[in-house]
Tab-separated table of C-alpha atoms in Angstrom:
chain	number	residue	atom	x	y	z
A	1	LEU	CA	25.047	41.920	-84.966
A	2	HIS	CA	25.261	44.407	-82.121
A	3	ARG	CA	26.784	47.747	-83.015
A	4	LYS	CA	29.739	47.042	-80.736
A	5	LYS	CA	30.605	44.166	-83.101
A	6	VAL	CA	30.234	46.073	-86.374
A	7	ASP	CA	29.261	49.691	-86.959
A	8	CYS	CA	27.962	50.153	-90.498
A	9	ASN	CA	27.705	53.913	-89.942
A	10	ARG	CA	31.510	54.222	-89.969
A	11	ASP	CA	34.137	53.601	-92.608
A	12	ALA	CA	35.171	49.981	-93.078
A	13	LEU	CA	38.255	50.001	-90.853
A	14	THR	CA	36.753	52.073	-88.030
A	15	GLY	CA	33.468	50.180	-88.135
A	16	THR	CA	34.968	46.688	-88.090
A	17	GLY	CA	38.375	47.019	-86.468
A	18	GLY	CA	39.660	44.925	-89.362
A	19	ASN	CA	37.837	41.792	-88.164
A	20	PRO	CA	37.071	39.631	-91.249
A	21	LYS	CA	33.582	38.557	-90.114
A	22	ALA	CA	32.621	42.093	-89.175
A	23	LEU	CA	33.998	43.361	-92.496
A	24	ALA	CA	31.926	40.796	-94.416
A	25	THR	CA	28.779	42.062	-92.663
A	26	TRP	CA	29.752	45.701	-93.331
A	27	ARG	CA	30.164	44.913	-97.037
A	28	VAL	CA	26.815	43.113	-97.323
A	29	PHE	CA	25.072	46.090	-95.706
A	30	HIS	CA	26.579	48.646	-98.078
A	31	GLU	CA	26.305	46.443	-101.168
A	32	ALA	CA	22.544	46.137	-100.582
A	33	ILE	CA	22.188	49.919	-100.436
A	34	GLY	CA	24.400	50.311	-103.496
A	35	LYS	CA	22.228	47.923	-105.525
A	36	ALA	CA	19.042	49.723	-104.518
A	37	ARG	CA	20.586	53.065	-105.441
A	38	SER	CA	21.749	51.776	-108.820
A	39	ALA	CA	18.211	50.619	-109.615
A	40	ALA	CA	16.597	53.981	-108.797
A	41	ARG	CA	16.295	57.146	-110.828
A	42	HIS	CA	15.816	59.286	-107.702
A	43	GLY	CA	16.535	58.348	-104.129
A	44	LEU	CA	16.146	59.479	-100.546
A	45	PHE	CA	18.454	57.680	-98.119
A	46	LEU	CA	17.245	57.724	-94.502
A	47	ASP	CA	19.596	56.811	-91.675
A	48	LEU	CA	17.193	56.277	-88.775
A	49	HIS	CA	18.457	56.255	-85.173
A	50	GLY	CA	17.316	56.821	-81.607
A	51	HIS	CA	18.878	59.410	-79.296
A	52	SER	CA	18.793	60.063	-75.549
A	53	HIS	CA	19.511	63.803	-75.521
A	54	PRO	CA	17.717	65.900	-72.877
A	55	ALA	CA	15.505	67.737	-75.389
A	56	PRO	CA	12.858	65.275	-76.690
A	57	LYS	CA	12.978	66.516	-80.276
A	58	VAL	CA	13.349	64.696	-83.565
A	59	GLU	CA	16.804	65.700	-84.818
A	60	ILE	CA	17.114	65.950	-88.597
A	61	GLY	CA	20.702	65.772	-89.810
A	62	TYR	CA	21.499	67.529	-93.080
A	63	LEU	CA	25.304	67.267	-92.610
A	64	LEU	CA	25.225	70.822	-91.270
A	65	SER	CA	26.744	71.618	-87.886
A	66	GLU	CA	25.137	73.588	-85.080
A	67	GLU	CA	27.208	76.628	-86.079
A	68	GLN	CA	26.202	76.327	-89.744
A	69	LEU	CA	22.519	76.058	-88.815
A	70	ARG	CA	22.807	79.429	-87.069
A	71	GLU	CA	23.648	81.128	-90.366
A	72	GLN	CA	20.960	83.075	-92.187
A	73	GLY	CA	20.271	84.577	-95.592
A	74	PRO	CA	22.977	84.282	-98.282
A	75	ALA	CA	25.450	82.675	-95.853
A	76	PHE	CA	22.975	79.887	-95.159
A	77	ALA	CA	22.074	79.460	-98.839
A	78	ALA	CA	25.781	78.986	-99.611
A	79	LEU	CA	25.744	75.800	-97.491
A	80	ALA	CA	23.380	73.945	-99.851
A	81	PRO	CA	26.144	72.246	-101.921
A	82	ILE	CA	27.735	70.626	-98.843
A	83	SER	CA	24.467	69.469	-97.289
A	84	GLY	CA	22.973	66.007	-97.548
A	85	ILE	CA	20.206	67.429	-99.726
A	86	ALA	CA	22.276	69.305	-102.329
A	87	ALA	CA	20.345	67.688	-105.181
A	88	LEU	CA	16.991	68.594	-103.619
A	89	ALA	CA	18.114	72.195	-103.154
A	90	LYS	CA	18.268	72.436	-106.967
A	91	THR	CA	14.618	71.431	-107.441
A	92	THR	CA	12.828	73.162	-104.562
A	93	PRO	CA	10.582	76.045	-105.630
A	94	GLY	CA	11.637	78.004	-102.550
A	95	THR	CA	14.842	78.881	-100.743
A	96	PHE	CA	17.309	76.515	-99.138
A	97	GLU	CA	16.347	77.987	-95.783
A	98	ALA	CA	12.681	77.126	-96.380
A	99	LEU	CA	13.684	73.610	-97.422
A	100	VAL	CA	15.606	73.020	-94.186
A	101	ARG	CA	13.575	74.881	-91.549
A	102	GLY	CA	10.472	76.418	-93.099
A	103	PRO	CA	6.849	75.325	-92.541
A	104	LEU	CA	7.164	72.781	-95.382
A	105	SER	CA	10.552	71.478	-94.263
A	106	SER	CA	10.645	67.930	-92.918
A	107	GLY	CA	10.975	69.374	-89.402
A	108	GLY	CA	8.138	71.828	-89.982
A	109	LEU	CA	5.837	69.099	-91.248
A	110	LEU	CA	6.699	66.842	-88.310
A	111	GLU	CA	6.021	69.677	-85.876
A	112	SER	CA	2.611	70.274	-87.444
A	113	ALA	CA	1.913	66.581	-86.736
A	114	GLY	CA	2.814	67.063	-83.066
A	115	TYR	CA	6.497	66.038	-83.040
A	116	PRO	CA	8.890	68.842	-81.971
A	117	SER	CA	11.856	68.820	-84.340
A	118	VAL	CA	15.138	70.568	-85.086
A	119	PRO	CA	15.748	72.269	-87.438
A	120	SER	CA	12.214	73.598	-87.860
A	121	PRO	CA	10.365	76.929	-87.791
A	122	THR	CA	10.274	76.945	-83.973
A	123	SER	CA	13.784	75.484	-83.521
A	124	PRO	CA	15.850	76.677	-86.505
A	125	ASP	CA	19.036	75.481	-84.805
A	126	PRO	CA	19.838	73.334	-81.747
A	127	GLY	CA	20.940	76.242	-79.584
A	128	GLU	CA	23.005	74.852	-76.723
A	129	GLU	CA	21.448	71.389	-76.916
A	130	PRO	CA	23.413	68.396	-78.252
A	131	TYR	CA	22.584	67.530	-81.849
A	132	PHE	CA	23.479	64.841	-84.395
A	133	ARG	CA	24.238	66.411	-87.774
A	134	GLY	CA	24.502	63.194	-89.806
A	135	GLY	CA	27.303	60.686	-90.039
A	136	TYR	CA	29.203	58.436	-92.414
A	137	ASN	CA	26.183	56.920	-94.171
A	138	THR	CA	24.436	60.239	-94.700
A	139	ALA	CA	27.591	61.614	-96.292
A	140	ARG	CA	28.205	58.461	-98.323
A	141	TYR	CA	24.715	58.300	-99.816
A	142	ARG	CA	24.065	61.975	-100.443
A	143	SER	CA	24.253	63.291	-103.982
A	144	GLY	CA	27.199	61.774	-105.811
A	145	GLY	CA	27.095	64.469	-108.459
A	146	ALA	CA	25.519	67.790	-109.278
A	147	ASP	CA	22.316	66.392	-110.760
A	148	ASP	CA	22.094	62.705	-109.846
A	149	GLY	CA	18.798	63.096	-107.945
A	150	PHE	CA	19.887	61.485	-104.668
A	151	PHE	CA	19.830	63.006	-101.197
A	152	ALA	CA	20.178	61.812	-97.617
A	153	LEU	CA	18.958	62.574	-94.101
A	154	GLN	CA	19.898	61.272	-90.682
A	155	ILE	CA	16.845	61.073	-88.421
A	156	GLU	CA	17.428	60.845	-84.659
A	157	CYS	CA	14.304	60.020	-82.656
A	158	PRO	CA	13.797	60.730	-78.941
A	159	ARG	CA	12.378	57.991	-76.763
A	160	PRO	CA	9.439	59.830	-75.055
A	161	GLY	CA	6.370	59.820	-77.263
A	162	VAL	CA	8.186	58.258	-80.218
A	163	ARG	CA	10.047	55.070	-79.281
A	164	ASP	CA	8.716	54.251	-75.814
A	165	THR	CA	5.725	52.095	-76.807
A	166	GLU	CA	4.647	50.062	-79.806
A	167	GLU	CA	1.661	52.353	-80.323
A	168	ASN	CA	3.849	55.478	-80.252
A	169	ARG	CA	6.288	53.910	-82.714
A	170	ARG	CA	3.421	53.139	-85.069
A	171	ARG	CA	1.931	56.621	-84.760
A	172	PHE	CA	5.276	58.283	-85.388
A	173	ALA	CA	6.038	56.047	-88.376
A	174	GLU	CA	2.723	56.984	-89.969
A	175	ALA	CA	3.190	60.708	-89.291
A	176	PHE	CA	6.784	60.592	-90.561
A	177	ALA	CA	5.739	58.833	-93.779
A	178	VAL	CA	3.072	61.491	-94.462
A	179	ALA	CA	5.557	64.293	-93.713
A	180	LEU	CA	8.105	62.809	-96.110
A	181	GLU	CA	5.494	62.420	-98.839
A	182	ARG	CA	4.511	66.072	-98.578
A	183	TRP	CA	8.154	67.166	-98.340
A	184	MET	CA	9.161	65.219	-101.458
A	185	GLU	CA	6.119	66.291	-103.437
A	186	HIS	CA	6.591	69.985	-102.649
A	187	HIS	CA	10.362	70.248	-103.007
A	188	ALA	CA	11.113	67.578	-105.627
A	189	GLY	CA	7.818	67.254	-107.468
A	190	ILE	CA	7.874	63.511	-106.747
A	191	GLN	CA	4.653	61.757	-105.724
A	192	LEU	CA	5.376	58.672	-103.655
A	193	ARG	CA	1.847	57.235	-103.780
A	194	PRO	CA	0.058	56.250	-107.009
A	195	GLN	CA	-2.707	58.676	-107.832
A	196	ALA	CA	-6.278	57.456	-108.283
A	197	VAL	CA	-7.419	57.219	-111.905
A	198	PRO	CA	-10.390	59.569	-112.561
A	199	LYS	CA	-13.664	58.027	-113.742
A	200	GLY	CA	-13.559	57.533	-117.488
A	201	GLY	CA	-9.780	57.703	-117.464
A	202	SER	CA	-7.285	54.976	-118.255
A	203	GLU	CA	-4.110	53.816	-116.564
């Protein structure tokens, strides 16, 4: 269904207008995510979108506003509990600031792969540019408790160089997957790919 019929990134009433068929679709969408979450010990929820803002950057939404992303030091660290990655902030070996906009942040890793991103080392905050911080789904599927091991990001992709051709979509998907693997391994100690068994070893 087109988003003008049902918006699953809004609460039930706002996203469906109370229409029974739209509400049924909304429920199926969220029930599927709920089942997947219940079956997992750890989880990263990605809400993937496309944007048409003037700056062709990948926007990574941590549920932090433009003003909050301008904070630094202790004031920025104090934002960790309200972010979409509160659970991950408890496991990272570094600071919350490094997790969000350091070289090994998701934005930093994407930039090293050739995709300008915000927040990142070169763009720690959006400045005066429009920016999507994360919406209903990111907030709904972030950590439900202090140590439940779940976190969420909203990823907003520009069209030029990312969504404009099939080849660019494939290249970005591959680069994004590698960036997420490195991000999760460094900050959560979770390896997403099975490791090869050494010669003479056993599974």
